[in-house]
CSV table of C-alpha atoms and ligand atoms in Angstrom, one decimal:
chain,number,residue,atom,x,y,z
A,1,MET,CA,106.7,163.8,77.6
A,2,ALA,CA,106.5,161.7,80.8
A,3,ASN,CA,103.1,163.3,81.4
A,4,ILE,CA,101.6,162.0,78.2
A,5,ILE,CA,102.9,158.5,78.9
A,6,GLN,CA,101.3,158.8,82.3
A,7,GLN,CA,98.0,159.7,80.6
A,8,VAL,CA,98.2,156.6,78.4
A,9,ARG,CA,98.8,154.5,81.5
A,10,ASP,CA,95.9,156.2,83.3
A,11,CYS,CA,93.5,155.5,80.4
A,12,ILE,CA,94.1,151.7,81.0
A,13,LEU,CA,93.9,152.0,84.8
A,14,SER,CA,90.6,154.0,84.5
A,15,PHE,CA,89.3,151.8,81.7
A,16,ASP,CA,88.9,154.8,79.3
A,17,ARG,CA,88.6,153.1,75.9
A,18,ASP,CA,87.2,156.3,74.4
A,19,SER,CA,90.4,158.3,75.1
A,20,ILE,CA,93.2,155.8,74.8
A,21,ASN,CA,93.8,156.1,71.0
A,22,GLU,CA,93.8,159.9,71.3
A,23,LYS,CA,96.4,159.7,74.0
A,24,VAL,CA,98.6,157.3,72.1
A,25,GLN,CA,98.4,159.6,69.1
A,26,GLU,CA,99.4,162.5,71.2
A,27,ALA,CA,102.4,160.6,72.5
A,28,LEU,CA,103.5,159.7,69.0
A,29,ASP,CA,103.0,163.3,67.9
A,30,VAL,CA,105.4,164.6,70.5
A,31,GLY,CA,108.0,162.2,69.2
A,32,ILE,CA,107.8,159.4,71.7
A,33,ALA,CA,108.8,156.1,70.1
A,34,PRO,CA,106.0,153.5,69.7
A,35,GLN,CA,108.0,150.9,71.7
A,36,GLU,CA,108.2,153.4,74.6
A,37,VAL,CA,104.5,154.1,74.4
A,38,LEU,CA,104.0,150.3,74.6
A,39,ASN,CA,106.5,149.5,77.4
A,40,ASP,CA,106.3,152.6,79.7
A,41,GLY,CA,102.6,153.3,79.0
A,42,MET,CA,100.6,150.2,78.2
A,43,ILE,CA,102.6,147.3,79.6
A,44,ALA,CA,103.4,149.3,82.7
A,45,ALA,CA,99.7,149.8,83.2
A,46,MET,CA,99.0,146.1,82.9
A,47,ASP,CA,101.7,145.4,85.5
A,48,GLU,CA,100.0,147.9,87.8
A,49,VAL,CA,96.6,146.2,87.1
A,50,GLY,CA,98.3,142.9,88.3
A,51,ARG,CA,99.5,144.6,91.5
A,52,LEU,CA,96.1,146.0,92.2
A,53,PHE,CA,94.5,142.6,91.6
A,54,GLU,CA,97.1,141.0,94.0
A,55,GLY,CA,96.4,143.7,96.6
A,56,GLY,CA,92.6,143.1,96.4
A,57,GLU,CA,91.8,146.5,94.9
A,58,PHE,CA,90.9,145.1,91.5
A,59,PHE,CA,88.9,142.0,90.7
A,60,VAL,CA,88.5,139.9,87.5
A,61,PRO,CA,86.0,142.4,85.9
A,62,GLU,CA,88.4,145.3,86.4
A,63,MET,CA,91.3,143.2,84.9
A,64,LEU,CA,89.0,142.4,81.9
A,65,VAL,CA,88.0,146.0,81.2
A,66,ALA,CA,91.6,147.1,81.6
A,67,ALA,CA,92.6,144.4,79.1
A,68,ARG,CA,90.0,145.6,76.7
A,69,THR,CA,91.3,149.1,76.9
A,70,MET,CA,94.8,147.9,76.3
A,71,ARG,CA,93.6,145.9,73.2
A,72,THR,CA,92.0,149.0,71.8
A,73,GLY,CA,95.2,151.0,72.2
A,74,LEU,CA,97.3,148.2,70.9
A,75,ALA,CA,95.3,147.8,67.7
A,76,PHE,CA,95.8,151.6,67.2
A,77,LEU,CA,99.5,151.4,67.9
A,78,LYS,CA,100.1,148.2,65.8
A,79,PRO,CA,101.0,149.9,62.4
A,80,HIS,CA,103.5,152.0,64.2
A,81,LEU,CA,105.1,149.1,66.0
A,82,VAL,CA,105.8,146.6,63.3
A,83,GLU,CA,108.4,146.8,60.6
A,84,SER,CA,106.8,146.3,57.2
A,85,GLY,CA,107.7,144.8,53.9
A,86,ALA,CA,109.9,142.0,55.2
A,87,GLU,CA,110.0,138.7,53.2
A,88,SER,CA,108.5,135.6,54.8
A,89,VAL,CA,111.1,133.9,56.9
A,90,GLY,CA,109.1,131.0,58.1
A,91,LYS,CA,105.8,129.8,59.5
A,92,VAL,CA,105.0,130.1,63.2
A,93,VAL,CA,102.1,128.4,65.0
A,94,LEU,CA,101.2,130.5,68.0
A,95,GLY,CA,98.8,129.9,70.9
A,96,THR,CA,98.0,130.2,74.6
A,97,VAL,CA,98.1,126.8,76.1
A,98,LYS,CA,95.1,124.8,77.5
A,99,GLY,CA,93.3,126.2,80.5
A,100,ASP,CA,94.7,129.7,79.9
A,101,LEU,CA,92.7,132.7,78.5
A,102,HIS,CA,95.3,135.4,78.6
A,103,ASP,CA,96.1,136.7,75.1
A,104,ILE,CA,97.4,140.2,75.2
A,105,GLY,CA,101.1,139.2,75.4
A,106,LYS,CA,100.6,136.4,72.8
A,107,ASN,CA,98.9,138.8,70.4
A,108,LEU,CA,101.8,141.2,70.8
A,109,VAL,CA,104.3,138.5,70.1
A,110,GLY,CA,102.3,137.5,67.0
A,111,MET,CA,102.2,141.1,65.8
A,112,MET,CA,105.9,141.6,66.2
A,113,LEU,CA,106.7,138.3,64.5
A,114,GLU,CA,104.5,139.2,61.6
A,115,GLY,CA,106.2,142.5,61.4
A,116,ALA,CA,109.6,140.7,61.2
A,117,GLY,CA,108.4,138.7,58.3
A,118,PHE,CA,107.2,135.4,59.9
A,119,GLU,CA,103.9,133.9,58.7
A,120,VAL,CA,101.9,133.5,61.9
A,121,THR,CA,99.0,131.2,62.5
A,122,ASP,CA,97.4,132.3,65.7
A,123,LEU,CA,95.3,129.4,67.1
A,124,GLY,CA,94.0,131.6,70.0
A,125,VAL,CA,93.6,130.8,73.7
A,126,ASP,CA,92.9,127.7,75.7
A,127,ILE,CA,94.4,125.5,73.0
A,128,PRO,CA,94.5,121.7,73.6
A,129,THR,CA,97.7,119.9,72.7
A,130,GLU,CA,96.1,118.1,69.8
A,131,ARG,CA,95.3,121.4,68.1
A,132,PHE,CA,99.0,122.4,68.1
A,133,VAL,CA,99.9,118.9,66.7
A,134,GLU,CA,97.3,119.3,64.0
A,135,ALA,CA,98.5,122.7,63.0
A,136,VAL,CA,102.1,121.4,62.7
A,137,HIS,CA,100.9,118.5,60.6
A,138,VAL,CA,99.4,120.9,58.1
A,139,GLY,CA,102.9,121.6,57.0
A,140,ASP,CA,106.1,123.5,56.8
A,141,VAL,CA,105.9,125.0,60.3
A,142,LYS,CA,109.3,126.1,61.6
A,143,ILE,CA,108.3,127.3,65.1
A,144,VAL,CA,105.6,126.5,67.6
A,145,ALA,CA,105.3,129.4,70.1
A,146,LEU,CA,103.5,128.7,73.4
A,147,SER,CA,102.2,131.3,75.8
A,148,ALA,CA,101.1,130.8,79.4
A,149,LEU,CA,100.3,133.4,82.1
A,150,LEU,CA,99.3,131.2,84.9
A,151,THR,CA,101.6,129.0,87.0
A,152,THR,CA,98.8,126.4,86.8
A,153,THR,CA,98.8,126.3,83.0
A,154,MET,CA,102.6,126.2,82.6
A,155,PRO,CA,102.6,122.3,82.7
A,156,SER,CA,100.4,122.4,79.5
A,157,MET,CA,103.5,123.6,77.7
A,158,LYS,CA,105.2,120.3,78.7
A,159,SER,CA,102.1,118.3,77.6
A,160,THR,CA,102.2,120.1,74.2
A,161,ILE,CA,105.9,119.4,73.7
A,162,ASP,CA,105.3,115.8,74.7
A,163,ALA,CA,102.4,115.5,72.3
A,164,LEU,CA,104.6,116.8,69.5
A,165,LYS,CA,107.1,114.2,70.4
A,166,ASP,CA,104.5,111.4,70.5
A,167,ALA,CA,103.3,112.5,67.0
A,168,GLY,CA,106.9,112.2,65.8
A,169,LEU,CA,107.0,115.9,64.9
A,170,ARG,CA,109.3,117.3,67.6
A,171,GLY,CA,112.4,117.0,65.4
A,172,ASN,CA,110.7,119.1,62.6
A,173,VAL,CA,109.9,122.2,64.7
A,174,LYS,CA,111.5,124.5,67.2
A,175,VAL,CA,109.4,125.3,70.2
A,176,MET,CA,109.7,128.7,72.0
A,177,VAL,CA,107.8,129.6,75.2
A,178,GLY,CA,107.0,132.7,77.0
A,179,GLY,CA,104.6,134.5,79.4
A,180,ALA,CA,105.1,136.3,82.7
A,181,PRO,CA,105.6,133.4,85.0
A,182,LEU,CA,108.1,131.6,82.7
A,183,THR,CA,111.8,131.4,83.1
A,184,ASP,CA,114.7,130.2,81.1
A,185,ALA,CA,115.2,127.4,83.6
A,186,TYR,CA,111.5,126.3,83.1
A,187,ALA,CA,112.0,126.4,79.3
A,188,LYS,CA,114.9,124.0,79.7
A,189,GLU,CA,113.1,121.8,82.0
A,190,VAL,CA,110.2,121.3,79.5
A,191,GLU,CA,112.8,120.9,76.7
A,192,ALA,CA,111.7,123.9,74.8
A,193,ASP,CA,114.3,125.3,72.3
A,194,GLY,CA,114.1,128.8,73.8
A,195,TYR,CA,112.4,131.4,76.0
A,196,ALA,CA,112.0,135.1,75.6
A,197,PRO,CA,110.7,137.5,78.3
A,198,ASP,CA,109.1,140.0,75.8
A,199,ALA,CA,107.9,140.4,72.3
A,200,SER,CA,111.0,142.1,70.8
A,201,ARG,CA,113.3,139.4,72.3
A,202,ALA,CA,110.8,136.8,71.0
A,203,VAL,CA,111.5,138.1,67.5
A,204,LYS,CA,115.3,137.8,68.1
A,205,LEU,CA,114.8,134.3,69.4
A,206,ALA,CA,112.6,133.3,66.5
A,207,ARG,CA,115.2,134.6,64.1
A,208,SER,CA,118.0,132.6,65.8
A,209,LEU,CA,115.8,129.5,65.8
A,210,VAL,CA,115.3,129.5,62.0
A,211,ALA,CA,118.9,130.7,61.2
B,301,B12,C1,94.7,141.1,82.0
B,301,B12,C2,94.7,139.9,82.9
B,301,B12,C3,93.7,139.0,82.9
B,301,B12,C4,92.5,139.1,81.9
B,301,B12,C5,93.1,138.5,80.5
B,301,B12,C6,92.4,139.2,79.3
B,301,B12,C7,93.1,138.8,78.0
B,301,B12,N1,92.4,138.9,77.0
B,301,B12,O1,94.3,138.5,78.0
B,301,B12,C8,91.4,138.2,82.6
B,301,B12,C9,90.5,139.1,83.4
B,301,B12,C10,90.6,137.3,81.6
B,301,B12,C11,92.3,137.4,83.5
B,301,B12,C12,91.8,136.2,84.2
B,301,B12,C13,92.5,135.5,85.1
B,301,B12,N2,93.7,135.9,85.7
B,301,B12,CO1,94.8,137.3,84.9
B,301,B12,N3,95.9,138.7,84.6
B,301,B12,C14,95.9,139.8,83.8
B,301,B12,C15,97.1,140.7,84.0
B,301,B12,C16,96.5,141.9,84.8
B,301,B12,C17,97.7,141.3,82.7
B,301,B12,C18,98.3,140.3,81.7
B,301,B12,C19,98.7,141.0,80.5
B,301,B12,O2,98.0,141.2,79.5
B,301,B12,N4,100.0,141.6,80.6
B,301,B12,C20,100.5,142.5,79.5
B,301,B12,C21,101.2,141.6,78.5
B,301,B12,C22,101.8,142.5,77.3
B,301,B12,O3,102.3,140.9,79.1
B,301,B12,P1,102.5,139.3,79.0
B,301,B12,O4,101.2,138.7,78.9
B,301,B12,O5,103.4,138.9,80.2
B,301,B12,O6,103.3,139.1,77.7
B,301,B12,C23,104.6,139.5,77.5
B,301,B12,C24,105.7,138.5,77.9
B,301,B12,O7,105.3,137.6,78.9
B,301,B12,C25,106.0,137.8,76.6
B,301,B12,N5,105.2,136.6,76.1
B,301,B12,C26,103.9,136.3,76.3
B,301,B12,N6,103.6,135.2,75.6
B,301,B12,C27,104.7,134.8,75.0
B,301,B12,C28,104.9,133.7,74.2
B,301,B12,C29,106.1,133.5,73.6
B,301,B12,C30,106.4,132.3,72.8
B,301,B12,C31,107.2,134.3,74.0
B,301,B12,C32,108.6,134.0,73.4
B,301,B12,C33,107.0,135.4,74.8
B,301,B12,C34,105.7,135.7,75.3
B,301,B12,O8,105.9,138.8,75.6
B,301,B12,C35,104.7,139.6,75.9
B,301,B12,C36,105.0,141.0,75.4
B,301,B12,O9,106.1,141.6,75.9
B,301,B12,C37,98.1,139.8,84.8
B,301,B12,C38,99.1,140.5,85.6
B,301,B12,C39,100.4,140.6,84.9
B,301,B12,N7,101.2,141.7,85.2
B,301,B12,O10,100.8,139.8,84.2
B,301,B12,C40,97.1,138.9,85.5
B,301,B12,C41,97.5,137.5,86.0
B,301,B12,C42,98.3,136.8,84.9
B,301,B12,N8,96.2,136.8,86.2
B,301,B12,C43,96.2,136.1,87.2
B,301,B12,C44,95.1,135.3,87.6
B,301,B12,C45,95.2,134.7,89.0
B,301,B12,C46,93.9,135.2,86.8
B,301,B12,C47,92.7,134.4,87.1
B,301,B12,C48,93.0,132.9,87.7
B,301,B12,C49,91.8,135.2,88.1
B,301,B12,C50,90.5,134.5,88.6
B,301,B12,N9,90.5,134.3,89.9
B,301,B12,O11,89.7,134.1,87.8
B,301,B12,C51,92.0,134.3,85.8
B,301,B12,C52,92.4,133.1,84.9
B,301,B12,C53,91.6,132.9,83.6
B,301,B12,C54,92.3,131.9,82.7
B,301,B12,N10,91.8,130.7,82.8
B,301,B12,O12,93.2,132.2,82.0
B,301,B12,C55,97.5,136.1,88.0
B,301,B12,C56,98.4,134.8,87.7
B,301,B12,C57,99.0,134.3,89.0
B,301,B12,C58,99.8,133.1,88.8
B,301,B12,N11,101.0,133.1,89.3
B,301,B12,O13,99.4,132.2,88.1
B,301,B12,C59,98.2,137.4,87.4
B,301,B12,C60,99.7,137.4,87.4
B,301,B12,C61,97.6,138.6,88.4
B,301,B12,C62,98.2,138.5,89.7
B,301,B12,N12,99.3,139.3,90.0
B,301,B12,O14,97.8,137.8,90.6
B,301,B12,N13,93.5,137.9,83.8
């Protein structure tokens, strides 16, 4: 069992897009839970990619191809991960903040929220504050979910929350934030309504914010 998880991890670390789906299927076939394939196989591999990048063994192109392999596997795993048939529990506007191009974690959060019955509008990456404001203006949005993976783009979360305030919309929506460098303390500092460290806890948080 551990061996096949290791093979999923190795596919990402060796950029093997042709084999990843097959390995994910093999893991599911031997009864490994989709969440475990995700956490111990795919997310663990991306953590290792980060370590290799920090250690100077991987550079941006390697991070990029590893990310593409992860996305291939994630698309394949998606139907197994998300619950289905839930009723709409509210609209969420989701995006990676300005200056930041990382989207794997954001996509995962969006996927899990959709699976839990939220109606998700994913604005994409590198989203300027005014796009978030516009999206909330369109109506009936319950939650704005902001993702940032760089310490240099975390302040864009504060700018986005300030822009919502300036537009008089802050009272209408809850804001949740996440991304690897984020902390609960930072979320409080920027006056977000909540922070979650991963996609499944993002779902719990979102549920509590609309309850
Ligand atoms: C893949 C990757 C890239 C890819 C991104 C491809 C893509 N489509 O996303 C590319 C190659 C483009 C890239 C570029 C860069 N990257 Co990069 N990248 C990574 C890497 C290896 C993995 C990120 C990832 O996908 N993780 C897997 C996902 C599933 O995890 P996650 O994103 O953290 O998301 C989870 C949680 O955080 C949470 N979450 C995420 N969003 C949200 C939102 C909400 C609302 C909530 C509640 C929760 C939540 O839930 C998610 C699921 O569990 C990380 C290392 C790492 N371990 O994080 C570095 C890393 C983030 N990158 C880094 C750097 C430095 C860069 C570059 C500046 C490199 C360069 N010199 O150009 C550029 C910046 C480009 C830009 N402007 O954004 C650094 C950041 C350092 C820092 N402290 O700021 C890291 C940490 C690598 C390192 N160890 O040095 N990168």
